[in-house]
mmCIF file of C-alpha atoms in Angstrom:
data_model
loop_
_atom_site.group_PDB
_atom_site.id
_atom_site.type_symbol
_atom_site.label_atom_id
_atom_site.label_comp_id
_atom_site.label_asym_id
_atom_site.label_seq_id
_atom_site.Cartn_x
_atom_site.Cartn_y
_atom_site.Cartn_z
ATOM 1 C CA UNK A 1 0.000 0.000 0.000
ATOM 2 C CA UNK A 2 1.186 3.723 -1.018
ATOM 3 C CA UNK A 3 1.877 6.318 1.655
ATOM 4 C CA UNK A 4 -0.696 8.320 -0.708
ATOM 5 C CA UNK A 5 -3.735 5.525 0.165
ATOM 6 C CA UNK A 6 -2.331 5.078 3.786
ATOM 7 C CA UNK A 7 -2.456 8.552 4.416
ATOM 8 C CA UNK A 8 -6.125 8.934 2.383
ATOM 9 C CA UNK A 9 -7.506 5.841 4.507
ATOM 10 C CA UNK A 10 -6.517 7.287 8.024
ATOM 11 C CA UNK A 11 -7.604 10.674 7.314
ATOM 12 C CA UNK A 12 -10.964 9.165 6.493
ATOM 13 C CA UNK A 13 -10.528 7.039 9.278
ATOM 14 C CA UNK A 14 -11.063 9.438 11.977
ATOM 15 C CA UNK A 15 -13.429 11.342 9.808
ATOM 16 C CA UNK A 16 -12.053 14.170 8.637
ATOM 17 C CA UNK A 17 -11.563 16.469 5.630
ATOM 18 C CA UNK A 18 -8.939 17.595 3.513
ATOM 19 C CA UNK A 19 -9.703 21.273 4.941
ATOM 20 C CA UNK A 20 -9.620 20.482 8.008
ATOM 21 C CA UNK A 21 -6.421 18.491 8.268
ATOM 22 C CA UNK A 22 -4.525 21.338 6.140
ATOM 23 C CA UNK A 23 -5.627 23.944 8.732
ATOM 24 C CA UNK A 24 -4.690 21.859 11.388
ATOM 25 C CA UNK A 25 -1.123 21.990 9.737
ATOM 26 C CA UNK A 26 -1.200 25.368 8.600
ATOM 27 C CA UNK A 27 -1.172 24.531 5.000
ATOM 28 C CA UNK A 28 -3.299 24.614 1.989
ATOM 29 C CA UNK A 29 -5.665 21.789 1.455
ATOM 30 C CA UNK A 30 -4.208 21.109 -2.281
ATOM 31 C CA UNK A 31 -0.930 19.984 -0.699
ATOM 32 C CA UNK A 32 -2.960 17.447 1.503
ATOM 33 C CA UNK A 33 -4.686 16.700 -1.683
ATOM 34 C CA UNK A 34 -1.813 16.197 -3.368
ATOM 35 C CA UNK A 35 -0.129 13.903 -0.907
ATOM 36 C CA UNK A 36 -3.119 11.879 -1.465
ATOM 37 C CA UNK A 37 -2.574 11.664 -5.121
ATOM 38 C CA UNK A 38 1.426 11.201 -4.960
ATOM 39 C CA UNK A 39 1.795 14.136 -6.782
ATOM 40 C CA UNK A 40 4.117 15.172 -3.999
ATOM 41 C CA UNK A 41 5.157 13.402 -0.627
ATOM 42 C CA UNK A 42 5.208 15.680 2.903
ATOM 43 C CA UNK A 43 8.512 16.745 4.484
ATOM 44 C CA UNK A 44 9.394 14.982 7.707
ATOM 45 C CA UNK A 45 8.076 17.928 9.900
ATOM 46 C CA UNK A 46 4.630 17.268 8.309
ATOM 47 C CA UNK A 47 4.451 13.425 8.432
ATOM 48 C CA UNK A 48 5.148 13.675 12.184
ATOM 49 C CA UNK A 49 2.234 15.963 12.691
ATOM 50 C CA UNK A 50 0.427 13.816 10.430
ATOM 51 C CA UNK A 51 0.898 10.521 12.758
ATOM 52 C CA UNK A 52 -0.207 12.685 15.803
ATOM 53 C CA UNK A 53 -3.299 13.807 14.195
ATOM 54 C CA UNK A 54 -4.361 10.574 12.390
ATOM 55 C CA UNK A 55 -3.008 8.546 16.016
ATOM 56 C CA UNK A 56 -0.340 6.315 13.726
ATOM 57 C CA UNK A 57 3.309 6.307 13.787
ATOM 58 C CA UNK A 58 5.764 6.835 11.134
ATOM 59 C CA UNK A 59 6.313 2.604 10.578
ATOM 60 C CA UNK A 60 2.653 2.078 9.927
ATOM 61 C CA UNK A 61 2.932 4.783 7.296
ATOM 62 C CA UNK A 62 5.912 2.856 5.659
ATOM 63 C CA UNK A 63 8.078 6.218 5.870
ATOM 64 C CA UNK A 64 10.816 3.794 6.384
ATOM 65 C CA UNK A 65 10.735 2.611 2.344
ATOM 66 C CA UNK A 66 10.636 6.132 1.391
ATOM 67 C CA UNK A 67 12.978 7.862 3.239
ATOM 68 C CA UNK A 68 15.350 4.899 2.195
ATOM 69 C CA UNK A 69 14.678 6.054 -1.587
ATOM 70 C CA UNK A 70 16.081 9.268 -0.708
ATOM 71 C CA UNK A 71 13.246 10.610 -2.957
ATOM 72 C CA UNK A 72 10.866 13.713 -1.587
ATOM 73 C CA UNK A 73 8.916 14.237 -4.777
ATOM 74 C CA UNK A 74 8.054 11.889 -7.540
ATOM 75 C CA UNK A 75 9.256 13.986 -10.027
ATOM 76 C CA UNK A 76 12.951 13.746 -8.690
ATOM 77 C CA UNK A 77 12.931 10.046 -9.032
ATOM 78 C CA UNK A 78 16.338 8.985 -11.168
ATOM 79 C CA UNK A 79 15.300 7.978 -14.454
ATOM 80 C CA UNK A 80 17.246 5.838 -16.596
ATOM 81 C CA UNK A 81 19.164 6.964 -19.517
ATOM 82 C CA UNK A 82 17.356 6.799 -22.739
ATOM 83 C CA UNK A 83 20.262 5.609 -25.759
ATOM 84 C CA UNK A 84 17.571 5.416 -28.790
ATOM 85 C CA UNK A 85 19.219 8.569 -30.266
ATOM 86 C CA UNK A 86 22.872 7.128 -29.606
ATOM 87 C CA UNK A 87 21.891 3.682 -30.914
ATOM 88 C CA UNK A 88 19.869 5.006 -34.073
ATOM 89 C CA UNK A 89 23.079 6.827 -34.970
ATOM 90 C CA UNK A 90 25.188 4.075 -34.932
ATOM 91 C CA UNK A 91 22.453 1.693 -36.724
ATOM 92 C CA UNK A 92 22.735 4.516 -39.657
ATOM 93 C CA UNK A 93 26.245 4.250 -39.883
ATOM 94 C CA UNK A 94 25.765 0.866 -40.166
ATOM 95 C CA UNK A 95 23.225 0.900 -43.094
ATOM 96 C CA UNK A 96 26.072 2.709 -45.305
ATOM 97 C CA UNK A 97 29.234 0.834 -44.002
ATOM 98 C CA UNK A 98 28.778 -2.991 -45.034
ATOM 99 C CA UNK A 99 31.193 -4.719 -42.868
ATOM 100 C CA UNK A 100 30.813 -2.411 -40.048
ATOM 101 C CA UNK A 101 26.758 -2.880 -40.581
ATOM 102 C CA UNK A 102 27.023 -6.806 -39.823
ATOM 103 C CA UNK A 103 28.815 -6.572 -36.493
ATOM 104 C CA UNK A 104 27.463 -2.958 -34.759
ATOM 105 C CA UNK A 105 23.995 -3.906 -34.861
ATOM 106 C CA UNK A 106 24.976 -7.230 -32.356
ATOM 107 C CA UNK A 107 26.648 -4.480 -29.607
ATOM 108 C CA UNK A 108 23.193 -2.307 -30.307
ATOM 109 C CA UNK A 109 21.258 -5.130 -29.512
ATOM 110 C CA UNK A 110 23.071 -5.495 -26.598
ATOM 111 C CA UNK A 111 23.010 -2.293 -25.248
ATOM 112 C CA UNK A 112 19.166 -1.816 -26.280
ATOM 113 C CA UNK A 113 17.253 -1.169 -23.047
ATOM 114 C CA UNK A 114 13.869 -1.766 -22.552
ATOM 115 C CA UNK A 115 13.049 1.283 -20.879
ATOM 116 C CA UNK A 116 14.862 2.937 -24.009
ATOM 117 C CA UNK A 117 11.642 4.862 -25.859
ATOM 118 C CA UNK A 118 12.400 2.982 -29.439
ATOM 119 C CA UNK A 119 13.229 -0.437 -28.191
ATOM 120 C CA UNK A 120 11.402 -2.541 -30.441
ATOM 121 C CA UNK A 121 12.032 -0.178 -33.941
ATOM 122 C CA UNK A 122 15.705 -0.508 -33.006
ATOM 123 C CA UNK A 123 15.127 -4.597 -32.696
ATOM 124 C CA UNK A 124 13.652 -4.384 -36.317
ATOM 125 C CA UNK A 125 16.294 -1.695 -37.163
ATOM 126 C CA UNK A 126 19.081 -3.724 -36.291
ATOM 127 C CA UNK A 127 17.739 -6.858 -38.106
ATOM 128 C CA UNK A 128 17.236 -4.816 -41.325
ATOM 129 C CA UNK A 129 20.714 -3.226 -41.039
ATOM 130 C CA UNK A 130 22.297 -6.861 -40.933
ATOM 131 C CA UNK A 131 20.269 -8.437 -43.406
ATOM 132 C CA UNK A 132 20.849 -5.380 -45.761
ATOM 133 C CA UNK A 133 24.656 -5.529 -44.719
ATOM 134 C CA UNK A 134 25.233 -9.054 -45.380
ATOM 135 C CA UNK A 135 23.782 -8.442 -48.353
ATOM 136 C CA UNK A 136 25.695 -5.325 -49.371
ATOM 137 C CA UNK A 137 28.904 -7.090 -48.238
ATOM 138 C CA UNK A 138 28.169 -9.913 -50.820
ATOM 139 C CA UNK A 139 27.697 -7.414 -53.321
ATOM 140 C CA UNK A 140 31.320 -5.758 -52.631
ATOM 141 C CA UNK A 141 32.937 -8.910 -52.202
ATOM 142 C CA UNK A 142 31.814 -10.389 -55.849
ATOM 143 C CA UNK A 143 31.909 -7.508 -57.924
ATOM 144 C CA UNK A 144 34.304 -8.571 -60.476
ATOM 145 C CA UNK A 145 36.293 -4.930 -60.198
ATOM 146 C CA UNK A 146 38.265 -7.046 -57.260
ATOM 147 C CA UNK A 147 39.491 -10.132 -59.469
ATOM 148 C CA UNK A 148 41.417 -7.812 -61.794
#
């Protein structure tokens, strides 16, 4: 369960409303409402007043995971590093370099994410690139130019 539903539940819990607990905090009732929504989380100061007034300690509203996460917003979560644009490049290069076309699309593949934002075009990418590299390598390597 969410701090955001834990918090929701025991405010409801002892019956009362978003108003009232933000006045009782001296705040405005959009940040309650927003804790409630995990648009934001409360600062340390708040959550403590927040166990007094809804009679719960900090454990039961798993403060323990968050504060662990190092994370006071959502928004500043880390995110990870999205490579399509880096990969792409390199899968282009390999599209007009033959022999450097069958090998670099094995290390994209590799390095292809799934949290990347073109993972599956740069699977299908990297298939066409060595298809149409072995291909183009074939091509090079018979052209009768090279027996002379």
């Amino acid at each position: 369960m969410t701090l955001a539903i834990l918090l929701k539940n025991a405010r409801k819990k002892i019956g009362l409303s978003q108003s009232e607990v933000a006045e009782m905090l001296n705040i405005s009732r959009q940040s309650v409402s927003n804790w409630e929504n995990e648009r934001a989380y409360p600062d340390i100061d708040n959550l403590l007043l927040l166990g007094e007034i809804y009679k719960i300690s900090l454990d039961e509203l798993n403060l323990k995971n968050k504060l662990m996460e190092g994370t006071t917003y959502p928004e500043h979560k880390i995110k990870p590093k999205d490579e399509s644009a880096l990969l792409g490049i390199f899968l282009l290069i390999g599209f007009f370099i033959p022999f450097f076309g069958v090998i670099a699309p094995f290390f994209i593949l590799y390095k292809n994410k799934k949290t990347n934002a073109f993972y599956y075009v740069i699977i299908v990418a990297s298939i066409c690139c060595i298809i149409f590299s072995i291909f183009s390598s074939f091509v090079i390597l018979n052209n009768p130019f090279w027996y002379r």
